[in-house]
Short mmCIF file of C-alpha atoms in Angstrom, two decimals:
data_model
loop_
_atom_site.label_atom_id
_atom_site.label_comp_id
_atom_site.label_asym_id
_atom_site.label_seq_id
_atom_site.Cartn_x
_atom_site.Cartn_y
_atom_site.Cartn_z
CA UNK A 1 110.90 177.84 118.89
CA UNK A 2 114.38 176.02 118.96
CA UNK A 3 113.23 174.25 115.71
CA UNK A 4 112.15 177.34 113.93
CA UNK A 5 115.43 179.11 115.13
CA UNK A 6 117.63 175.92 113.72
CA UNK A 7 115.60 176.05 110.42
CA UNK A 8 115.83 180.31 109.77
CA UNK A 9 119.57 179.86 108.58
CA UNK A 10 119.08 176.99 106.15
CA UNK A 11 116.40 178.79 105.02
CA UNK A 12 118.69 181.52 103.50
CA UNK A 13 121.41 179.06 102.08
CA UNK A 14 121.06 176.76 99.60
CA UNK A 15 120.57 172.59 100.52
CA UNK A 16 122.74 170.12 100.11
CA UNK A 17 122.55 167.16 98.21
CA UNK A 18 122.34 164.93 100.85
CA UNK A 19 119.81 167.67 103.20
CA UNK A 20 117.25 167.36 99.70
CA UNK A 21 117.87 163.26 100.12
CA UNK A 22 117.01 164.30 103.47
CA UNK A 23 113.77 165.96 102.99
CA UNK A 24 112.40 163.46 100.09
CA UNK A 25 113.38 160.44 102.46
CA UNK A 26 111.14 162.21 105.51
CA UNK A 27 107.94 162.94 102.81
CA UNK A 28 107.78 159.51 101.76
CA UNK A 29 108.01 158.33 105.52
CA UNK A 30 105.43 160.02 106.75
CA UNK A 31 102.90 159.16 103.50
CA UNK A 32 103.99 155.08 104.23
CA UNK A 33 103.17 155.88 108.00
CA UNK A 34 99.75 157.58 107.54
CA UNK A 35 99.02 154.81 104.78
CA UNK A 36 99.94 151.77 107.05
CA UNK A 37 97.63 153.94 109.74
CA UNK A 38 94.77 153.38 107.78
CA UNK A 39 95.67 149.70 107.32
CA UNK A 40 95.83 148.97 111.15
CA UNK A 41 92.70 150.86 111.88
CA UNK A 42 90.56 148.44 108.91
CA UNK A 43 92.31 145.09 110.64
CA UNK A 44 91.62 145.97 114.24
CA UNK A 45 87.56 146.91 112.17
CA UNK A 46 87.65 143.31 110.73
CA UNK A 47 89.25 141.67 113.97
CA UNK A 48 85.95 143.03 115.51
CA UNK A 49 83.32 141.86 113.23
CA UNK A 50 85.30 138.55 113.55
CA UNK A 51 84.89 138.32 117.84
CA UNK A 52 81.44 139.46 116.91
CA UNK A 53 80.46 136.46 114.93
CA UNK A 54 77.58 134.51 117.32
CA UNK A 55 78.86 131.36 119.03
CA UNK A 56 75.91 129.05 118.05
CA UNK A 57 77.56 128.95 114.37
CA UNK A 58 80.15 126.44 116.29
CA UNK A 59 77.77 125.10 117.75
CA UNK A 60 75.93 124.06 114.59
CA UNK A 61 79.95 122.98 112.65
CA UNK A 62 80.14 119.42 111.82
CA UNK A 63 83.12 117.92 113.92
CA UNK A 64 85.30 117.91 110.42
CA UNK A 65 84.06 121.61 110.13
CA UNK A 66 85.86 122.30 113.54
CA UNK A 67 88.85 120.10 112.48
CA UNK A 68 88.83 122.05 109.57
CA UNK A 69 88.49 125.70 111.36
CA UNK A 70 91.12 124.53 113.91
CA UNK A 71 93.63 123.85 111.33
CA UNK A 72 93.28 127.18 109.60
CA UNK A 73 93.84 128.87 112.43
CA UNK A 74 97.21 127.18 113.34
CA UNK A 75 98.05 127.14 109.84
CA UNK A 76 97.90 131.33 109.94
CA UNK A 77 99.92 131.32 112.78
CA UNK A 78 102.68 129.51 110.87
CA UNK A 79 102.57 131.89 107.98
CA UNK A 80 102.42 135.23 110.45
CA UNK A 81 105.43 133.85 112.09
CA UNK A 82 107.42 133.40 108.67
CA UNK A 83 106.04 136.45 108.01
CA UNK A 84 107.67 138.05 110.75
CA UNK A 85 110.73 136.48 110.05
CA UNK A 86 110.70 137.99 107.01
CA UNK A 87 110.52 141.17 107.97
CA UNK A 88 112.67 141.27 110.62
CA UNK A 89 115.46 140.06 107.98
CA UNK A 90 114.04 143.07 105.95
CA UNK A 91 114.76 145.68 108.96
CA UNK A 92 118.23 144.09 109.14
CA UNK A 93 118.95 145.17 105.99
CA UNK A 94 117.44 148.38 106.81
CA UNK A 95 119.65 149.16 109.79
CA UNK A 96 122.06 148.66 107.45
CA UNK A 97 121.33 150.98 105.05
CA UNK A 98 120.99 153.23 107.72
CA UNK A 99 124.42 152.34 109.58
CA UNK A 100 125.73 153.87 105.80
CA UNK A 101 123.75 157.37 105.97
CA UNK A 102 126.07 158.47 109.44
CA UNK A 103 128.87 157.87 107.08
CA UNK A 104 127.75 160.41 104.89
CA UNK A 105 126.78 162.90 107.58
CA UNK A 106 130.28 162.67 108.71
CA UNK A 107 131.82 163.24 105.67
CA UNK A 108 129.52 166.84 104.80
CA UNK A 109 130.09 167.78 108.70
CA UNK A 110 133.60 167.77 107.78
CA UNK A 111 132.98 169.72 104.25
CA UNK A 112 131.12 172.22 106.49
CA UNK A 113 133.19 173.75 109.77
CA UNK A 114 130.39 176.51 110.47
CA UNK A 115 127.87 176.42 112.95
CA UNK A 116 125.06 176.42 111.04
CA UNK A 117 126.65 172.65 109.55
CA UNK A 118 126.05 171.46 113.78
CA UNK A 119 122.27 172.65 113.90
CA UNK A 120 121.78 170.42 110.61
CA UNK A 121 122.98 167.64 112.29
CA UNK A 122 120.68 167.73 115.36
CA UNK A 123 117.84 168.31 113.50
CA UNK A 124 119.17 164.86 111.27
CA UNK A 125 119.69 163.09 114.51
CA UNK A 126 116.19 163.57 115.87
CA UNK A 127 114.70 162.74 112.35
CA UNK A 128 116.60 159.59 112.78
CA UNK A 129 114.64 158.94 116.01
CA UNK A 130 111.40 159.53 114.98
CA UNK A 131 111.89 157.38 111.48
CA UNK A 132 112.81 154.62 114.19
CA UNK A 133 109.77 154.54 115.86
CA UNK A 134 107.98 155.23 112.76
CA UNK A 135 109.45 151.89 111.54
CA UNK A 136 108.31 149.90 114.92
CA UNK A 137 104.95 151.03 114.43
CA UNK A 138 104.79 150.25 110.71
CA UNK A 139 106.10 146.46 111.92
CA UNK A 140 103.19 146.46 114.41
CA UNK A 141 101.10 147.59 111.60
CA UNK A 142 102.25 144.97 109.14
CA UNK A 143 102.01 141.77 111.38
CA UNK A 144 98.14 142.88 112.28
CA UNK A 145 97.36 143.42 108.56
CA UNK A 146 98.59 139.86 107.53
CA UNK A 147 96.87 138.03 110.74
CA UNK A 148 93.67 139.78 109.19
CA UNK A 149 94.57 138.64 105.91
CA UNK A 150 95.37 135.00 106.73
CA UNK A 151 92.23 134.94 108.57
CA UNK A 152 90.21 136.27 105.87
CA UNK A 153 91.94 133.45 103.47
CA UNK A 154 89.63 130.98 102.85
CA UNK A 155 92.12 127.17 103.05
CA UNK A 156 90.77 124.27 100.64
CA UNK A 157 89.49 121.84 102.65
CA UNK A 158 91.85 118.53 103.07
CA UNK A 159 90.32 115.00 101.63
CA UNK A 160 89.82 112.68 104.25
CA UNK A 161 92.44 109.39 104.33
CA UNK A 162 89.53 107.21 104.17
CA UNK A 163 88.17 108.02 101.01
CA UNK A 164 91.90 108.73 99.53
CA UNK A 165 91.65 104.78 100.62
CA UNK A 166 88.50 103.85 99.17
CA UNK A 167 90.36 105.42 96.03
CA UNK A 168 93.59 103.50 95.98
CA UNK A 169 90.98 100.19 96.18
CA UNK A 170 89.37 100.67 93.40
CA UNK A 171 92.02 102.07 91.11
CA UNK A 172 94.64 99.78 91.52
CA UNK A 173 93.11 96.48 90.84
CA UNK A 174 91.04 98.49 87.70
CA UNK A 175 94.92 98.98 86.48
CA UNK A 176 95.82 95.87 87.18
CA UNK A 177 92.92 94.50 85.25
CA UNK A 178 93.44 96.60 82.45
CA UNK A 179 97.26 95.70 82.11
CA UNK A 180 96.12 91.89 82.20
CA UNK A 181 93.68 92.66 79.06
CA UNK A 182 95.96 94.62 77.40
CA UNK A 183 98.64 91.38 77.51
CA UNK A 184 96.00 88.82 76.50
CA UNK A 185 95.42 90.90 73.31
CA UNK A 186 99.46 91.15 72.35
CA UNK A 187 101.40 88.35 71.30
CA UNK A 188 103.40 87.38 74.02
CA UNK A 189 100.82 86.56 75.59
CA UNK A 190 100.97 83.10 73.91
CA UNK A 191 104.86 82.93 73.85
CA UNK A 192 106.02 80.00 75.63
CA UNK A 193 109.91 78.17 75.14
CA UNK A 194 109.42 73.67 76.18
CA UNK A 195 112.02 72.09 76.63
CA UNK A 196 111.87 68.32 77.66
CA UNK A 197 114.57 66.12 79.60
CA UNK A 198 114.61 62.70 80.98
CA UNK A 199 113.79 60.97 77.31
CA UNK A 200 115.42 57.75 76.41
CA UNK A 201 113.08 55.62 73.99
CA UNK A 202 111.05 58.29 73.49
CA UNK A 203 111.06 61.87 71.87
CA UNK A 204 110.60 65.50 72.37
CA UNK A 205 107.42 65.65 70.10
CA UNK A 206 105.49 62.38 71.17
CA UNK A 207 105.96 63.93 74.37
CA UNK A 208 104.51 67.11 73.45
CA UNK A 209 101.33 65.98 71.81
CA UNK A 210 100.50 63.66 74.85
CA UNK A 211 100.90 66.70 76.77
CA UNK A 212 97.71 68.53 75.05
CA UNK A 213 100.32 71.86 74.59
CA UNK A 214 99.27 73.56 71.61
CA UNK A 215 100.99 76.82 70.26
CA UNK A 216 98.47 78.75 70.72
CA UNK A 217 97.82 78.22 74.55
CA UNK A 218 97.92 81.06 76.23
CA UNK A 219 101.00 81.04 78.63
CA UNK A 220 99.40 82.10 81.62
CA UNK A 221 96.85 79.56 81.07
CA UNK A 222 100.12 76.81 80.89
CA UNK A 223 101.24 78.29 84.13
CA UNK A 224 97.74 77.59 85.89
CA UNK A 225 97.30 73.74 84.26
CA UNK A 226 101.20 72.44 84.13
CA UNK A 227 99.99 69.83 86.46
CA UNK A 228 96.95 68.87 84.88
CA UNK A 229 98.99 68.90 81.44
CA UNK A 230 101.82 66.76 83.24
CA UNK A 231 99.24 64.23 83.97
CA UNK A 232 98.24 63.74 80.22
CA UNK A 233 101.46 62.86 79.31
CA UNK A 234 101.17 59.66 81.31
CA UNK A 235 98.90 58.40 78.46
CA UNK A 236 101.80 57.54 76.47
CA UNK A 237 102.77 54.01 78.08
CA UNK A 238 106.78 54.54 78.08
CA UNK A 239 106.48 57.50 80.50
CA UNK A 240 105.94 56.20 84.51
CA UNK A 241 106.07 59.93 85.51
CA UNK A 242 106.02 63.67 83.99
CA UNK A 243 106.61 66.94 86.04
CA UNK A 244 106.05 70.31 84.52
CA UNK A 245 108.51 73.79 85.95
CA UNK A 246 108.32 76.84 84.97
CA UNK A 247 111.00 79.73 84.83
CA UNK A 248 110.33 83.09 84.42
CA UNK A 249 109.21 84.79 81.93
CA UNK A 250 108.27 82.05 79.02
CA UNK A 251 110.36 79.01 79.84
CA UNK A 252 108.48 75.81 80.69
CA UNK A 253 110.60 72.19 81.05
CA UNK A 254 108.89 69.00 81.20
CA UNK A 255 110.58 66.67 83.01
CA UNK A 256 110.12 63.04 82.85
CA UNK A 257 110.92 59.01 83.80
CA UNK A 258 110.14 56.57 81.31
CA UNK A 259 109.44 52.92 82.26
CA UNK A 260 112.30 50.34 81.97
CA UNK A 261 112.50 47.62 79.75
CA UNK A 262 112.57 43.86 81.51
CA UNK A 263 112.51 41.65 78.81
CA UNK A 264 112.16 41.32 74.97
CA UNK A 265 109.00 39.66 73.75
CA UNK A 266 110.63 37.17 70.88
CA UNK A 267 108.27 36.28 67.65
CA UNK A 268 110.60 34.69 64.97
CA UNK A 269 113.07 37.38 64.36
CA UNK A 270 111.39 40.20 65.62
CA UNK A 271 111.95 41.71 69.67
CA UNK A 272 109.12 43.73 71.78
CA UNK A 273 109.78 45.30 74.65
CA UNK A 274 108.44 44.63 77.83
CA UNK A 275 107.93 47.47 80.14
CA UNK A 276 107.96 47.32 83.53
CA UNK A 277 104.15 48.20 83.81
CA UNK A 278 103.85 45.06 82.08
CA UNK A 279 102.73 46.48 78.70
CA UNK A 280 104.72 45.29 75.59
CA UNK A 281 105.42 47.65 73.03
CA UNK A 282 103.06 46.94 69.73
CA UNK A 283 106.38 47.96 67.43
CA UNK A 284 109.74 45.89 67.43
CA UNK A 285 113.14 47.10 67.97
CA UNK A 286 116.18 46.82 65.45
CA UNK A 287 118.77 43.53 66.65
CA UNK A 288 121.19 46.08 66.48
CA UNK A 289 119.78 48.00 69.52
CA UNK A 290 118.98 45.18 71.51
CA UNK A 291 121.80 44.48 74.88
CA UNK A 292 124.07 42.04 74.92
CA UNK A 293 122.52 39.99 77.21
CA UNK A 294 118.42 39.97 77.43
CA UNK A 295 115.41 38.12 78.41
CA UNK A 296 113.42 36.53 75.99
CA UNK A 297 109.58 35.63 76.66
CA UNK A 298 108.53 33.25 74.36
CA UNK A 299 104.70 33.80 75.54
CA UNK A 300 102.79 37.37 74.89
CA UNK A 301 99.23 36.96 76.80
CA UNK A 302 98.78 40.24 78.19
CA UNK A 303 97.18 38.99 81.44
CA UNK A 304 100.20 36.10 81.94
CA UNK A 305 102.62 38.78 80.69
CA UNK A 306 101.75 41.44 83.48
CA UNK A 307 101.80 38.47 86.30
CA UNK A 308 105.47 37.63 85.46
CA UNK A 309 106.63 41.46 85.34
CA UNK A 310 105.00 41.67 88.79
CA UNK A 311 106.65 38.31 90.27
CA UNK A 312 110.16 39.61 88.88
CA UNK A 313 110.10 42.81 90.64
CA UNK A 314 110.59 40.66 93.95
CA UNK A 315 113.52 38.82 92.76
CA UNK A 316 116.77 40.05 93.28
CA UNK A 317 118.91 41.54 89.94
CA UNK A 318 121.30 39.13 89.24
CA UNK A 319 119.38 36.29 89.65
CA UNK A 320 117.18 38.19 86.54
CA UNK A 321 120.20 38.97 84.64
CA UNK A 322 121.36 35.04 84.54
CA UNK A 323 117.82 34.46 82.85
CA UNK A 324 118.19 33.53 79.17
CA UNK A 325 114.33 32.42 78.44
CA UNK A 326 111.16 32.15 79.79
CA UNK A 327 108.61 29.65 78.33
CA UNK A 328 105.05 28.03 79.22
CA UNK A 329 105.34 24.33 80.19
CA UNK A 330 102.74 23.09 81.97
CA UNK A 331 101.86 20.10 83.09
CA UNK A 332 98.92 17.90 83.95
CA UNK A 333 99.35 19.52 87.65
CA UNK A 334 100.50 23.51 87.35
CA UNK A 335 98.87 24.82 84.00
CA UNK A 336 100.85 28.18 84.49
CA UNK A 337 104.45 26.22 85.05
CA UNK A 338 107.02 27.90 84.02
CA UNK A 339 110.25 26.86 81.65
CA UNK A 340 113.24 29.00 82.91
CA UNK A 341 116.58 27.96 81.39
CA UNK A 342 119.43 30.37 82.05
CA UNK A 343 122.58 31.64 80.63
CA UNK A 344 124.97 29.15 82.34
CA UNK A 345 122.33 26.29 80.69
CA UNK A 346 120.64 25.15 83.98
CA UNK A 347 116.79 25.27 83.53
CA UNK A 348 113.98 25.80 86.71
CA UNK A 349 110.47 24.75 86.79
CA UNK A 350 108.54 26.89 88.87
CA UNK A 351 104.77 28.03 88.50
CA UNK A 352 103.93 31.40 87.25
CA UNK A 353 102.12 32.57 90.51
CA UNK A 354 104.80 30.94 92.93
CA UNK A 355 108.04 32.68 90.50
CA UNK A 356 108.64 35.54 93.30
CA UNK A 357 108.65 32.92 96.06
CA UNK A 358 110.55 30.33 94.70
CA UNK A 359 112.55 31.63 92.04
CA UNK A 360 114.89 33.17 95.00
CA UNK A 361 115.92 30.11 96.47
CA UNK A 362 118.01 29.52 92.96
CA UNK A 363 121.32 31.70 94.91
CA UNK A 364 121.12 29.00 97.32
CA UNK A 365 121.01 25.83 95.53
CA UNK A 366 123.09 26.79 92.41
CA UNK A 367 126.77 27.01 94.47
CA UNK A 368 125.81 22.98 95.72
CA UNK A 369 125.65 22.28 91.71
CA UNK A 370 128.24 20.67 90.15
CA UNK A 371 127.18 20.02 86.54
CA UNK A 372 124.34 21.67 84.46
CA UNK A 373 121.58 20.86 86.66
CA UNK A 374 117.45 21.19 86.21
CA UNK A 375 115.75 22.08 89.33
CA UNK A 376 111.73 21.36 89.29
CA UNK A 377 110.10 23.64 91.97
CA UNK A 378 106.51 22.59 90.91
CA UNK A 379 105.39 20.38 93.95
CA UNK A 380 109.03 21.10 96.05
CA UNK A 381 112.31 21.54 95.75
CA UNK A 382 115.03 19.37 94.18
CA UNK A 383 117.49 19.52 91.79
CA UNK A 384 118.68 16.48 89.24
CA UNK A 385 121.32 16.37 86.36
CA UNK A 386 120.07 17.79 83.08
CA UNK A 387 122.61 15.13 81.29
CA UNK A 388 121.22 11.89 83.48
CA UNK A 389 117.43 13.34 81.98
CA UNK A 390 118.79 14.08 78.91
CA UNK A 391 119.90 10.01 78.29
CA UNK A 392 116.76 8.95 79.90
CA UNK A 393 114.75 11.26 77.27
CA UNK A 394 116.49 9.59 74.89
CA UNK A 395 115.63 6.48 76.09
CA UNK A 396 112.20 7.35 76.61
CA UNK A 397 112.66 8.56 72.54
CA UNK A 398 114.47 5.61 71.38
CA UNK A 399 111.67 3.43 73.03
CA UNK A 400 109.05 5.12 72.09
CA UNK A 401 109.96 5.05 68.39
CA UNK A 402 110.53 1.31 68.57
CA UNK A 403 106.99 1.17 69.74
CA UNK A 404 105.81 3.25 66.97
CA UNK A 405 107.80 0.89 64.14
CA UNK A 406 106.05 -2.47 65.89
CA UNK A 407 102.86 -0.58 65.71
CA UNK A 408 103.77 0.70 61.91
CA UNK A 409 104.76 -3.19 60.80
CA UNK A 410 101.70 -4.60 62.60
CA UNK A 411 99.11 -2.06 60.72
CA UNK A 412 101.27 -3.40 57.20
CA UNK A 413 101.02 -6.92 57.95
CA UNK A 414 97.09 -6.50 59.24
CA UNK A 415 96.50 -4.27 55.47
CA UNK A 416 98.37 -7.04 53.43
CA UNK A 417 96.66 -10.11 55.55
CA UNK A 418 93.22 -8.04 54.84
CA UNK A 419 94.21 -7.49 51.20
CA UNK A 420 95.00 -11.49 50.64
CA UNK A 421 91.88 -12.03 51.84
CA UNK A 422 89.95 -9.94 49.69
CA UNK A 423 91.93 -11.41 46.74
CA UNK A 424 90.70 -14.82 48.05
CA UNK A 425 86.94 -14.00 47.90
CA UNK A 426 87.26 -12.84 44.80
CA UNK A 427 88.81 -15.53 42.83
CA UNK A 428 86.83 -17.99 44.73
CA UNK A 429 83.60 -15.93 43.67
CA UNK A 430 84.91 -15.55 39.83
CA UNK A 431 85.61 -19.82 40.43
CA UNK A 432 82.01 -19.99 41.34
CA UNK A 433 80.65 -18.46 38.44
#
């Protein structure tokens, strides 16, 4: 009755604007309230079929099935919560909205002093109420609705790690596989930069071809074989060592140590190295590149020739450095004796196979000589004066060429006394006749 009393005099005056706001705002309230009605009563329908659903379906779930289920459910929870969130920033903004229709009211409250203006703004205040609880329910209403929903959503089930695994086995070495082909087939793939240090009588090329590197090797292959490739370039007989390095991406250097040269083999004019493997070098050397001071073998049997480089290695430096020549002499005794005269003109007999024994007892005995000296270390040790020998060689010349003129005139006079007497037969025979 109070109502219908309040509402008889607006009934004979005209609305306001904001009283027709008024009334459209309440209409569409109450169709969004009996709409969201229907809503709640269809999720609490569906929440029932879903508590109906018989238990022995989880019993028959696979365990991933459960995982599965399990994470769908907390995975709805998440999204009603940020749903809710949501919303409750929506209401926020509602409130206000709502905090600026008072404002209003106040303002046509104080356009309108009569008493009829009051019962309006009761009958606002208690539609104010009732859109508040309206809006709780409608919140109620909404949350249930998307629990149902997220339930109802169907989630794509998550791969298992282990086969994401077996995946990431497979594919990666495919790729890796395919890359590799793909290089072989370009032309870098056979781009590689040599460079070669460490060469003294010997060049860049040579050593490249005793290598085996050709051009068209593939680079990776290189990388694999450098030390199978380093160990072909020991066929060339100047190199005593060869190492191989390689520096990213295409750069290879070959590094190696060539054999010294000991001595010069001497044939007339020409010089051949000696190596210190023992093998002499097949192709002679200008006079202009040979040292100031060398030694000279005057013997080139391959066999003797490797013995001697062997023998020197255990004699000290200088002692090889004071050695001028080496020559065979032997004697009815040592048929390997050696003929070593050096530099400051004193000469040593020692055997070939006794030279790294012997040959080193030279420091001691040369500061106790006084003149240029011989020293014979076939049978022992002793030294004698090579001018004493040289007079006595002479000698031994002189006499033996007085020997061979006695021997010359006796042949004469024998051929002359022969040739008288072959005259003498013959006359007498021609006498006869």
């Amino acid at each position: 009755m109070s109502k219908d009393k309040k509402q008889e005099p607006t009934q004979g005056k005209e609305l306001s604007e904001w009283q027709k706001r008024n009334q459209e705002y309440l209409q569409k309230k109450a169709e969004e309230e009996a709409q969201l009605a229907k809503e709640k009563a269809q999720a609490e329908a569906n929440k029932k079929e879903v508590a109906k659903a018989p238990e022995d379906e989880e019993t028959t779930l696979s365990e991933w099935q459960k995982q599965n289920r399990e994470y769908l459910r907390k995975k709805a929870e998440e999204e009603t919560k940020e749903e809710q969130e949501s919303d409750l920033s929506e209401d926020t903004e509602a409130e206000e909205t709502s905090d600026s229709n008072p404002e209003e009211q106040k303002e046509s409250s104080e356009d309108q002093s009569s008493p009829e203006n009051e019962e309006e703004t009761t009958e606002t205040e208690q539609v104010e109420e009732e859109d508040e609880e309206s809006q709780e329910k409608s919140e109620e209403t909404k949350v249930e609705e998307k629990r149902s929903k997220s339930k109802k959503k169907i989630a794509k089930p998550s791969i298992p790690s282990v086969h994401i695994w077996r995946a990431v086995t497979i594919l990666i070495p495919s790729l890796l596989v395919l890359f590799f082909s793909i290089y072989l087939l370009t032309p870098y793939s056979t781009l590689k930069n040599i460079e070669v240090t460490g060469t003294v009588e010997t060049n860049a090329d040579q050593i490249k071809e005793a290598s085996g590197i050709r051009d068209s090797d593939y680079t990776f292959d290189l990388l694999l074989n450098k030390d199978k490739h380093a160990e072909m370039i020991k066929s060339n007989h100047w190199i005593e060592s060869a190492s191989i390095h390689y520096q990213f991406p295409t750069n290879f250097t070959i590094q190696v140590k060539e054999y010294g040269i000991v001595a010069y083999y001497v044939s007339g004019e020409d010089h051949y190295p000696i190596l210190s493997s023992g093998t002499v070098e097949t192709s002679p050397v200008s006079l202009v590149s040979l040292p100031e001071t060398y030694m000279s073998v005057l013997f080139n049997d391959e066999q003797q020739v490797k013995t001697l480089i062997e023998q020197l290695a255990e004699v000290s430096p200088e002692i090889k450095q004071a050695i001028k020549t080496i020559e065979l002499a032997p004697s009815s005794v040592t048929s390997d004796l050696l003929k070593i005269t050096m530099y400051d003109t004193d000469e040593v007999l020692v055997p070939l196979s006794e030279l790294g024994k012997k040959l080193p007892y030279y420091s001691k005995i040369k500061p106790q000589l006084t003149v240029p000296s011989g020293i014979d270390m076939e049978v022992g040790i002793y030294s004698y004066s090579l001018t004493d020998k040289a007079l006595e060689e002479a000698r031994i010349k002189a006499k033996e060429e007085e020997k061979k003129k006695q021997e010359e005139e006796k042949k004469k006079q024998e051929e002359q006394g022969n040739q008288t007497q072959t005259q003498n037969q013959t006359t007498q025979q021609s006498q006869s006749r």
